[in-house]
DNA sequence: CTGTTAGCGCGTTCAA
DNA sequence: TTGAACGCGCTAACAG
């Protein structure tokens, strides 16, 4: 390895020298700049030099000059994300790549360092968050050149993802009501970090119950273990007016309830119907197969991509696909 | 909103003017530069101006000047990543944050656009990949200022993650052998994208079988659905010399096998023992609870962080924690 | 038509 | 505490 390789970064000066042209010409060739007629022979010389040297322009210099970045940054929240989020992020990356944007995600937003540290280090064109963005952060980002900021969960229960999460809960309750259940239980997760999801889902169940004239749901916290599930099932099924169907926060909690019911000797779905959320791969093969509510991660990704792209073009954001991205999947458990 | 707010980015010039000092002073105050005696009063004036204006330095200019980036980029491969990877990325982000590095991940590396597009847009200090890095890419990255590149799966079966994946397979087979099983089956996944994991795991099972004097494993592909699992279980348990224990590629496949066995009337673990990989939250609560091999995502994250940090300091990479990050978890299924 | 010169963008840092 | 140069690529204006 030549000593220059470790000493100095390769710049367009090196390419220009190697190709026997000026830096400007190099830039024109590399960017295929319109309105610059450069003969094929020169182009080839430049590209050859680039390949030979292994030159790559500095992203820093480029974005300093152009004043814009091609990067979209997602600040992932603290909750444990599984398949669905993973899939959604993949699809988002693809959708953004189609318009020339690079998508990256930072896990564990706000854990140790303030969020500002992160977007400052990346200087993205747009930032996506799950938690709502503080007005102060909002302003700082704007000042630093971040054009678009999308908060999936808006403050209050009004907008954003809360809509489809509520819809998810409604779908659970409506399905159970349609099957004739009058007393519903709700299996709430034992993890503070997922409250952003759990609360709107439960709110959806509550409002559906109210509208359909059912009793309010009997909410119990269920951990992903046997004893917890057993206890919850016992409580739901005891007494003179037992719960006959349970909406679970997600499929994992639902499977825990299934296990608890088996242990208690409560048969599913005859004695107790169970419905989950997420449609995990496993949900179709547990016994009995789990009825659940799936979110169309592709649809969500498409919306987010559209929102970012619109924002970058200073156009109004697209309509939020509140309810049409969740879907009921009926199997055997409810 | 003032018209300047939308016209021009806020720069250190604005802060300098507002505070009545020079740009140099602003820089010294903001970075707390050593060997620069700046009176407390001046510092305060500068910080006040920063807060009032909502100033944030341009990452592009900063890294252009300093020639180094604080960003570590992971290029996630194409396979569907679940909880374990999610958790590992989180822990990696935290470990790197502790030394002032920002971790971001790009999902779906190399899907549409060449990988080069991605690191060029970010200009990270280090890049992490799962697939091995092409020598050409390697060189280009070095030239563009990426100091460290870590490929988790090295070419060939020699190094990197393949070590612990093989160890995972060995652990499965050794446990089953210790329980007296002589004929093992292997439930192989039906997804090309996870071959990087599946192959070393199976290789581990194979070599353990060979060393322990068992027959080679009876490998069958199992999809995450009932019919596929039923067929596999039938084949394993039929004939004069049936398989008595199955190593599954992961817990999902293992649960599928559990379901298939139930349907066929094969009892677990008496007629057929099953052991998975991953220790999903669900694995502890399915019936019977799944014996499995867990990977210590924290340990892996710690190793990766150490490798990156060492590389950035031009120090030799730490020893790879081949086998000590996988652990057998014995439950009821084997 | 082909290609060059020169200066910008913004934070950092040396010399004064 | 400051003026000025620097890092690197882009591009308007200009010359051969």
XYZ file of C-alpha atoms (C1' of nucleotides) in Angstrom:
700
model
C 0.000 0.000 0.000
C 1.461 3.343 -1.026
C 2.121 5.807 1.720
C -0.237 8.334 0.178
C -3.034 5.871 0.650
C -2.862 6.212 4.381
C -1.811 9.827 4.488
C -4.272 11.727 2.414
C -7.750 11.060 1.309
C -8.211 10.600 -2.378
C -9.815 13.735 -3.848
C -10.973 14.936 -7.206
C -7.562 16.595 -7.618
C -5.988 13.158 -7.824
C -8.464 12.044 -10.423
C -7.931 15.232 -12.412
C -4.182 14.770 -12.395
C -4.456 11.110 -13.324
C -6.823 11.872 -16.188
C -4.955 14.959 -17.295
C -7.933 17.300 -16.930
C -9.162 19.877 -14.444
C -11.218 19.222 -11.367
C -14.164 20.921 -12.987
C -14.130 18.474 -15.837
C -13.998 15.601 -13.419
C -17.029 16.917 -11.644
C -18.931 17.404 -14.889
C -18.189 13.900 -16.023
C -19.038 12.244 -12.745
C -22.311 14.076 -12.388
C -23.224 13.904 -16.031
C -23.952 17.609 -15.845
C -26.342 18.757 -18.551
C -25.350 21.598 -20.859
C -21.741 20.537 -20.778
C -20.592 18.850 -23.938
C -17.723 16.626 -23.034
C -16.414 14.252 -25.662
C -16.678 10.577 -25.100
C -12.902 10.176 -25.080
C -12.467 12.592 -22.174
C -15.285 10.963 -20.248
C -13.650 7.640 -20.627
C -10.301 8.965 -19.440
C -11.935 10.384 -16.340
C -13.891 7.239 -15.539
C -10.807 5.135 -16.056
C -8.898 7.279 -13.613
C -11.747 7.006 -11.133
C -11.788 3.245 -11.366
C -8.027 2.908 -11.250
C -7.755 5.070 -8.180
C -10.926 3.843 -6.548
C -12.105 7.376 -6.067
C -15.319 8.197 -4.254
C -16.405 11.798 -3.712
C -16.660 13.008 -0.159
C -20.225 13.014 0.988
C -19.432 15.747 3.448
C -18.066 18.127 0.872
C -20.847 17.316 -1.498
C -23.632 17.943 0.919
C -21.897 20.981 2.327
C -21.839 22.459 -1.121
C -25.258 21.380 -2.279
C -26.839 22.261 1.030
C -28.926 19.137 0.957
C -28.592 15.606 2.020
C -30.023 12.494 0.443
C -30.459 10.816 3.762
C -33.680 10.095 5.616
C -33.199 9.212 9.259
C -35.613 7.260 11.421
C -35.233 7.574 15.164
C -36.474 4.257 16.469
C -38.049 4.349 19.889
C -37.169 2.284 22.837
C -39.574 -0.559 22.416
C -38.532 -3.965 21.251
C -39.257 -4.139 17.587
C -39.993 -7.363 15.897
C -40.673 -8.584 12.433
C -43.389 -6.128 11.472
C -41.313 -3.097 12.155
C -38.333 -4.728 10.510
C -40.351 -5.442 7.413
C -41.779 -1.961 7.387
C -38.349 -0.389 7.580
C -37.158 -2.537 4.708
C -40.033 -1.510 2.530
C -39.552 2.095 3.473
C -35.904 1.869 2.486
C -36.863 0.486 -0.897
C -39.555 3.075 -1.506
C -37.182 5.894 -0.655
C -34.362 4.376 -2.672
C -36.620 4.567 -5.711
C -36.493 8.344 -5.523
C -32.817 8.481 -4.727
C -33.046 8.795 -0.971
C -31.001 6.745 1.452
C -32.829 5.466 4.476
C -31.081 4.751 7.754
C -32.423 4.019 11.200
C -30.995 4.732 14.600
C -32.128 2.247 17.235
C -32.884 3.287 20.765
C -33.532 6.952 20.180
C -32.957 9.116 23.166
C -31.554 6.396 25.336
C -28.340 7.960 26.504
C -27.581 10.882 24.300
C -30.078 13.558 23.370
C -31.729 13.056 20.012
C -30.089 16.227 18.771
C -26.716 14.519 18.805
C -27.954 12.020 16.343
C -29.491 14.065 13.604
C -26.706 16.571 13.916
C -24.199 13.863 13.118
C -26.148 12.711 10.099
C -27.692 15.968 8.837
C -30.490 14.197 7.072
C -33.002 15.718 4.709
C -35.845 14.333 6.770
C -36.378 12.759 10.162
C -38.995 10.213 11.136
C -39.891 9.574 14.735
C -42.415 7.484 16.571
C -42.731 9.659 19.613
C -43.922 13.194 18.968
C -41.145 15.712 18.402
C -40.630 18.489 20.935
C -41.252 21.951 19.474
C -37.739 22.994 20.510
C -36.180 20.029 18.717
C -38.444 20.738 15.790
C -37.140 24.287 15.521
C -33.526 23.247 15.939
C -33.854 20.679 13.215
C -35.458 23.137 10.878
C -32.610 25.551 11.551
C -30.051 22.862 10.830
C -31.548 22.144 7.457
C -33.803 19.207 8.157
C -36.743 19.941 5.932
C -39.232 17.314 6.968
C -40.094 15.854 10.305
C -42.747 13.221 10.637
C -43.951 12.108 14.052
C -45.897 8.889 13.792
C -47.626 9.360 17.081
C -48.858 12.903 17.352
C -49.403 14.467 20.726
C -52.791 13.652 22.152
C -54.848 10.896 20.637
C -55.727 12.836 17.550
C -53.531 11.902 14.662
C -50.887 9.695 13.218
C -50.471 6.063 13.965
C -52.809 6.225 16.926
C -55.599 6.159 14.383
C -54.739 2.778 12.945
C -53.859 1.385 16.362
C -57.294 2.328 17.630
C -58.793 0.843 14.542
C -56.925 -2.355 15.364
C -58.616 -2.512 18.749
C -62.012 -1.780 17.231
C -61.571 -4.580 14.734
C -60.840 -7.031 17.547
C -63.899 -6.025 19.535
C -66.216 -5.861 16.558
C -65.250 -9.337 15.451
C -65.883 -10.777 18.906
C -69.176 -8.932 19.206
C -70.241 -10.283 15.831
C -69.584 -13.768 17.156
C -72.015 -13.069 19.950
C -69.648 -12.282 22.784
C -70.972 -9.744 25.283
C -68.294 -9.728 27.971
C -64.775 -9.052 26.716
C -61.445 -9.199 28.484
C -58.354 -7.268 27.471
C -54.873 -8.725 27.917
C -52.640 -5.742 28.504
C -48.855 -6.003 28.088
C -46.467 -5.743 30.998
C -43.996 -3.418 29.322
C -44.044 0.324 29.723
C -42.213 0.798 26.483
C -45.092 -0.401 24.376
C -47.645 1.877 25.971
C -47.757 4.029 22.839
C -49.280 1.040 21.099
C -51.148 -0.570 23.928
C -53.118 2.481 24.948
C -54.655 3.340 21.588
C -55.425 -0.322 20.985
C -57.248 -0.601 24.284
C -58.976 2.710 23.597
C -60.228 1.230 20.342
C -61.624 -1.785 22.140
C -63.264 0.433 24.746
C -64.977 2.677 22.269
C -66.165 -0.246 20.169
C -67.630 -1.855 23.288
C -69.382 1.371 24.183
C -70.829 1.807 20.714
C -71.989 -1.771 20.462
C -73.595 -1.694 23.881
C -71.192 -4.166 25.500
C -69.781 -3.907 28.993
C -66.397 -2.179 29.249
C -63.585 -4.704 28.788
C -62.133 -6.464 31.815
C -58.500 -5.355 31.539
C -55.771 -7.520 33.047
C -52.026 -7.346 32.667
C -50.546 -10.492 31.165
C -46.851 -11.210 31.055
C -45.366 -13.613 28.529
C -45.253 -16.492 30.977
C -47.476 -19.285 32.203
C -48.292 -18.232 35.754
C -49.324 -14.773 34.676
C -51.516 -16.107 31.888
C -53.048 -18.748 34.146
C -53.962 -16.163 36.731
C -55.564 -13.904 34.147
C -57.574 -16.728 32.602
C -58.792 -17.833 36.049
C -59.968 -14.326 36.838
C -61.681 -13.828 33.515
C -63.524 -17.133 33.629
C -64.494 -17.098 37.285
C -67.618 -15.649 38.778
C -71.247 -15.539 37.714
C -70.759 -13.393 34.618
C -67.497 -14.553 33.056
C -65.630 -13.084 30.163
C -66.082 -15.203 27.051
C -63.562 -13.588 24.738
C -60.234 -11.819 25.111
C -58.568 -9.179 22.988
C -54.823 -9.503 23.432
C -52.388 -6.668 23.012
C -50.490 -8.720 20.442
C -49.950 -12.262 19.272
C -47.338 -13.014 21.897
C -49.683 -12.101 24.699
C -52.413 -14.010 22.892
C -50.293 -17.163 22.772
C -49.610 -16.764 26.476
C -53.352 -16.647 27.065
C -53.767 -19.751 24.920
C -51.229 -21.531 27.097
C -52.876 -20.322 30.298
C -56.255 -21.516 29.087
C -54.906 -24.934 28.251
C -53.421 -25.257 31.707
C -56.611 -24.151 33.430
C -58.670 -26.467 31.279
C -60.558 -23.737 29.492
C -61.133 -24.701 25.870
C -60.449 -22.301 23.021
C -62.548 -20.939 21.396
C -65.555 -22.631 22.946
C -65.118 -21.391 26.497
C -62.882 -18.460 25.700
C -62.171 -16.840 22.361
C -58.824 -15.129 21.860
C -57.764 -12.618 19.250
C -54.296 -11.145 18.827
C -52.509 -8.473 16.813
C -49.572 -8.712 14.399
C -50.016 -11.961 12.524
C -46.632 -13.362 13.419
C -45.463 -16.303 11.327
C -46.018 -18.469 14.384
C -49.592 -17.358 14.842
C -50.818 -19.505 11.996
C -49.295 -22.690 13.389
C -49.975 -22.556 17.089
C -52.825 -24.713 18.273
C -55.464 -23.471 17.856
C -54.387 -21.157 15.042
C -54.667 -17.595 16.173
C -57.261 -15.146 14.909
C -55.503 -11.823 14.700
C -55.369 -8.329 13.235
C -52.569 -7.646 10.783
C -51.144 -4.298 9.836
C -50.167 -3.849 6.232
C -46.563 -2.830 6.693
C -46.217 -2.166 2.995
C -49.084 0.296 3.070
C -47.646 2.044 6.071
C -44.220 2.207 4.483
C -45.739 3.605 1.301
C -47.508 6.294 3.253
C -44.390 7.285 5.144
C -42.340 7.385 1.968
C -44.977 9.544 0.320
C -45.066 11.876 3.307
C -41.309 12.334 3.223
C -41.174 12.842 -0.520
C -44.022 15.343 -0.442
C -42.377 17.244 2.361
C -39.091 17.482 0.521
C -40.910 18.891 -2.476
C -42.766 21.387 -0.273
C -46.026 19.761 -1.114
C -48.790 18.980 1.360
C -48.606 15.633 3.101
C -50.739 12.822 1.719
C -53.801 11.661 3.550
C -53.076 9.343 6.430
C -54.206 5.803 5.671
C -55.838 5.454 9.038
C -58.004 2.430 8.833
C -57.308 0.789 5.515
C -53.986 -0.667 6.559
C -55.325 -2.998 9.226
C -57.030 -6.235 8.400
C -58.761 -8.969 10.340
C -57.436 -12.484 9.847
C -59.874 -15.090 11.078
C -58.486 -18.455 12.139
C -59.550 -20.836 14.879
C -59.082 -19.063 18.183
C -61.965 -16.598 17.823
C -41.537 33.208 10.703
C -38.930 35.649 9.452
C -38.031 35.438 5.812
C -34.422 34.705 6.616
C -35.513 31.576 8.355
C -36.577 29.975 5.128
C -33.942 31.569 2.966
C -30.624 30.879 4.575
C -29.425 28.262 6.946
C -28.398 29.521 10.337
C -24.602 29.515 10.543
C -21.958 30.352 13.082
C -21.781 33.826 11.526
C -25.273 34.510 12.849
C -24.315 33.354 16.304
C -21.122 35.423 16.220
C -23.028 38.539 15.237
C -25.723 37.960 17.855
C -23.116 37.428 20.570
C -20.848 40.186 19.376
C -17.809 37.969 18.939
C -15.969 36.305 16.078
C -16.735 32.974 14.498
C -13.554 31.582 15.955
C -14.702 32.361 19.448
C -18.032 30.743 18.785
C -16.301 27.603 17.666
C -14.026 27.563 20.698
C -16.902 27.992 23.090
C -19.116 25.398 21.468
C -16.379 22.791 21.375
C -14.888 23.673 24.714
C -11.526 23.748 23.010
C -8.645 23.184 25.436
C -5.842 25.730 25.724
C -8.184 28.577 24.935
C -8.901 30.890 27.804
C -12.294 32.326 27.220
C -13.921 34.220 30.063
C -17.103 32.864 31.522
C -19.021 35.985 30.516
C -18.171 35.517 26.859
C -19.054 31.857 26.988
C -22.411 32.718 28.407
C -23.076 35.298 25.715
C -22.284 32.757 23.036
C -24.457 30.043 24.528
C -27.299 32.490 24.970
C -27.075 33.435 21.331
C -27.024 29.768 20.348
C -30.131 29.036 22.358
C -31.970 32.123 21.228
C -31.305 31.399 17.589
C -31.639 27.640 17.831
C -28.313 27.187 16.145
C -26.957 23.770 15.264
C -23.638 23.378 13.474
C -23.643 21.765 10.074
C -22.526 18.188 10.298
C -21.356 18.317 6.716
C -19.031 21.251 7.259
C -17.797 19.829 10.490
C -16.903 16.456 9.117
C -15.503 17.973 5.962
C -13.129 19.999 8.041
C -12.271 17.408 10.629
C -11.947 14.702 8.018
C -13.685 12.219 10.236
C -17.172 11.142 10.919
C -18.718 9.972 14.149
C -21.047 7.622 12.376
C -20.947 3.865 12.286
C -23.094 2.329 9.576
C -24.464 -1.197 9.517
C -25.589 -2.574 6.190
C -28.310 -5.012 7.107
C -28.698 -7.975 4.809
C -31.785 -9.113 3.081
C -33.053 -11.614 5.572
C -35.994 -10.961 7.786
C -34.643 -9.901 11.098
C -36.508 -10.457 14.271
C -36.128 -9.648 17.884
C -32.592 -10.921 18.399
C -31.099 -8.778 15.719
C -33.189 -5.847 16.844
C -31.944 -6.244 20.378
C -28.374 -6.626 19.223
C -28.547 -3.451 17.187
C -29.926 -1.591 20.158
C -27.141 -2.749 22.399
C -24.593 -1.947 19.757
C -25.987 1.561 19.466
C -25.663 2.034 23.196
C -22.129 0.642 23.355
C -21.000 2.893 20.546
C -22.791 5.897 21.982
C -20.725 5.477 25.119
C -17.621 6.357 23.133
C -19.274 9.147 21.196
C -20.147 7.233 18.065
C -23.527 7.339 16.392
C -24.857 4.058 15.123
C -27.251 3.814 12.215
C -28.453 0.878 10.194
C -29.544 0.646 6.602
C -32.059 -2.129 6.020
C -32.032 -4.199 2.878
C -28.467 -3.578 1.835
C -27.847 -3.926 -1.840
C -31.439 -4.492 -2.754
C -31.827 -2.010 -5.559
C -28.930 0.354 -5.398
C -25.323 -0.715 -5.076
C -23.981 -0.646 -1.546
C -21.531 2.040 -2.560
C -24.385 4.532 -2.888
C -25.185 4.073 0.708
C -21.916 4.537 2.473
C -21.030 7.325 0.103
C -24.091 9.219 1.225
C -23.271 8.744 4.881
C -19.464 8.767 4.883
C -19.237 6.805 8.099
C -16.140 6.138 10.133
C -16.836 2.434 10.047
C -19.072 0.018 8.194
C -20.468 -3.256 9.458
C -21.814 -5.881 7.105
C -23.130 -9.400 7.457
C -22.105 -10.611 4.059
C -18.393 -10.483 3.330
C -17.207 -7.289 1.671
C -15.854 -7.426 -1.868
C -12.191 -6.433 -2.098
C -13.109 -3.727 -4.604
C -15.700 -2.244 -2.271
C -13.216 -2.583 0.528
C -10.657 -0.516 -1.352
C -13.180 2.095 -2.410
C -14.353 2.526 1.130
C -10.843 2.865 2.418
C -10.190 5.519 -0.218
C -13.301 7.402 0.770
C -12.192 7.584 4.364
C -13.997 4.652 5.930
C -11.423 3.399 8.368
C -12.956 0.202 9.587
C -14.931 -2.475 7.834
C -16.205 -5.488 9.669
C -17.769 -8.409 7.821
C -19.595 -10.686 10.218
C -19.542 -13.638 7.870
C -16.116 -13.961 6.370
C -15.672 -15.715 3.077
C -15.365 -19.440 3.478
C -16.363 -21.078 6.700
C -13.346 -19.895 8.582
C -14.114 -16.879 10.654
C -16.626 -14.448 11.967
C -20.119 -15.297 12.970
C -19.977 -18.658 11.243
C -18.038 -19.836 14.281
C -20.804 -19.203 16.764
C -23.459 -20.405 14.352
C -21.638 -23.712 14.025
C -21.289 -23.847 17.742
C -25.040 -23.391 17.971
C -25.576 -26.486 15.838
C -23.044 -28.467 17.867
C -24.805 -27.544 21.073
C -28.094 -28.834 19.707
C -26.636 -32.136 18.614
C -24.558 -32.648 21.752
C -27.557 -32.099 23.973
C -29.633 -34.607 22.056
C -26.810 -37.139 22.043
C -26.408 -36.732 25.795
C -30.081 -37.601 26.143
C -29.393 -40.866 24.336
C -30.624 -40.003 20.861
C -28.725 -41.749 18.050
C -30.703 -40.761 14.966
C -31.187 -37.024 14.507
C -33.268 -35.080 12.025
C -32.581 -31.527 10.905
C -35.415 -29.126 10.085
C -33.980 -26.833 7.449
C -35.645 -23.483 6.664
C -37.356 -22.799 3.368
C -35.870 -19.363 2.798
C -32.789 -18.730 0.715
C -32.073 -15.520 2.522
C -31.217 -17.227 5.778
C -28.751 -19.640 4.225
C -25.847 -17.742 5.802
C -27.196 -18.882 9.140
C -28.715 -22.182 8.228
C -25.643 -23.656 6.592
C -23.176 -23.165 9.429
C -25.763 -24.360 11.927
C -26.337 -27.527 9.967
C -22.579 -27.926 9.535
C -22.239 -27.762 13.301
C -24.821 -30.495 13.731
C -23.115 -32.622 11.088
C -19.681 -32.367 12.623
C -20.988 -33.048 16.117
C -22.765 -36.143 14.835
C -19.596 -37.326 13.160
C -17.503 -36.778 16.245
C -19.976 -38.465 18.533
C -20.367 -41.460 16.251
C -23.988 -40.746 15.305
C -25.482 -41.172 11.859
C -25.500 -38.036 9.721
C -28.664 -36.008 10.359
C -31.739 -36.629 8.231
C -32.232 -33.152 6.729
C -35.691 -32.074 5.621
C -36.968 -28.665 4.616
C -39.769 -27.416 6.844
C -41.868 -24.378 6.046
C -43.691 -22.465 8.756
C -46.994 -24.188 8.090
C -48.844 -27.306 9.183
C -48.780 -29.454 6.042
C -45.058 -29.031 5.615
C -44.362 -29.876 9.245
C -46.724 -32.848 9.178
C -44.992 -34.281 6.128
C -41.573 -33.891 7.701
C -42.621 -35.494 10.963
C -44.193 -38.431 9.099
C -40.981 -38.999 7.161
C -38.788 -38.740 10.220
C -40.843 -41.134 12.297
C -41.623 -43.681 9.611
C -39.529 -46.704 8.739
C -37.616 -49.243 10.744
C -34.983 -46.860 12.108
C -36.834 -43.640 12.855
C -35.395 -40.309 13.884
C -35.987 -39.692 17.575
C -34.888 -36.088 17.861
C -34.898 -33.046 15.615
C -32.651 -29.996 15.547
C -34.624 -27.102 14.084
C -33.076 -24.173 12.274
C -34.769 -21.818 14.707
C -37.619 -21.620 17.168
C -40.190 -20.829 14.524
C -39.371 -23.941 12.594
C -39.278 -25.834 15.882
C -42.776 -24.697 16.772
C -43.931 -25.796 13.342
C -42.486 -29.240 14.037
C -44.248 -29.276 17.413
C -47.519 -28.564 15.627
C -46.869 -31.216 13.008
C -46.080 -33.790 15.677
C -49.261 -33.026 17.529
C -51.298 -33.495 14.391
C -49.592 -36.767 13.507
C -50.011 -38.032 17.049
C -46.317 -38.144 17.830
C -45.722 -37.118 21.409
C -43.034 -34.620 22.376
C -40.461 -35.317 23.738
C -41.175 -39.004 24.274
C -41.458 -40.060 20.642
C -39.639 -37.111 19.181
C -37.456 -34.524 20.888
C -37.225 -31.037 19.371
C -34.680 -28.324 19.952
C -34.710 -24.830 18.448
C -32.536 -21.753 18.229
C -33.169 -18.153 19.319
C -35.114 -18.384 22.551
C -38.010 -16.254 21.357
C -40.293 -14.934 24.078
C -42.893 -17.354 22.817
C -40.643 -20.365 23.097
C -41.020 -20.539 26.845
C -44.788 -20.630 26.714
C -45.627 -22.951 23.871
C -46.670 -26.429 24.874
C -44.373 -28.196 25.491
C -41.940 -25.400 26.331
C -39.161 -25.351 23.806
C -35.606 -26.393 24.540
C -33.433 -24.042 22.537
C -30.057 -22.433 22.024
C -29.846 -18.719 22.764
C -27.276 -16.286 21.463
C -26.129 -13.624 23.863
C -26.920 -10.574 21.790
C -25.286 -8.360 24.385
C -22.036 -10.248 24.102
C -22.121 -10.078 20.341
C -22.886 -6.374 20.430
C -20.042 -5.812 22.840
C -17.650 -7.631 20.555
C -18.727 -5.650 17.524
C -18.448 -2.379 19.381
C -14.987 -3.336 20.585
C -13.940 -4.292 17.060
C -15.082 -0.962 15.689
C -13.485 1.045 18.467
C -10.218 -0.821 18.153
C -10.183 -0.320 14.418
C -10.753 3.405 14.732
C -7.829 3.604 17.128
C -5.643 1.567 14.738
C -5.415 -1.180 17.267
C -5.744 -4.885 16.512
C -9.238 -6.332 16.617
C -10.284 -8.139 19.780
C -10.602 -11.883 19.807
C -13.807 -13.162 18.338
C -16.097 -14.573 21.023
C -16.814 -17.673 18.994
C -18.406 -20.089 21.347
C -18.973 -18.286 24.591
C -21.925 -16.288 23.347
C -24.231 -19.234 22.738
C -26.012 -21.028 25.517
C -28.239 -24.049 25.814
C -31.611 -23.516 27.446
C -33.216 -26.758 28.493
C -37.001 -26.864 28.770
C -39.485 -29.611 28.021
C -39.250 -30.396 24.325
C -35.849 -32.093 24.427
C -17.518 23.375 -28.718
C -14.183 22.131 -24.928
C -12.279 22.904 -20.834
C -10.431 26.127 -17.191
C -10.364 29.529 -13.367
C -12.263 31.107 -9.294
C -15.152 31.375 -5.480
C -18.706 29.486 -2.554
C -20.525 26.694 1.539
C -19.336 26.357 6.932
C -16.874 24.999 10.877
C -12.116 24.506 12.627
C -7.686 26.013 13.947
C -3.042 28.326 13.335
C -0.709 32.481 13.796
C -1.026 36.915 15.327
C -9.781 37.110 20.996
C -9.507 37.456 16.049
C -8.403 37.283 10.877
C -7.502 34.111 7.499
C -6.582 29.790 5.502
C -8.104 25.178 4.931
C -10.927 20.843 3.591
C -13.478 19.190 -0.971
C -16.760 19.242 -4.482
C -19.870 22.141 -7.257
C -20.825 25.424 -10.859
C -21.082 30.280 -12.918
C -18.326 32.815 -15.702
C -14.937 32.864 -18.919
C -11.014 31.638 -22.362
C -9.000 28.789 -25.973
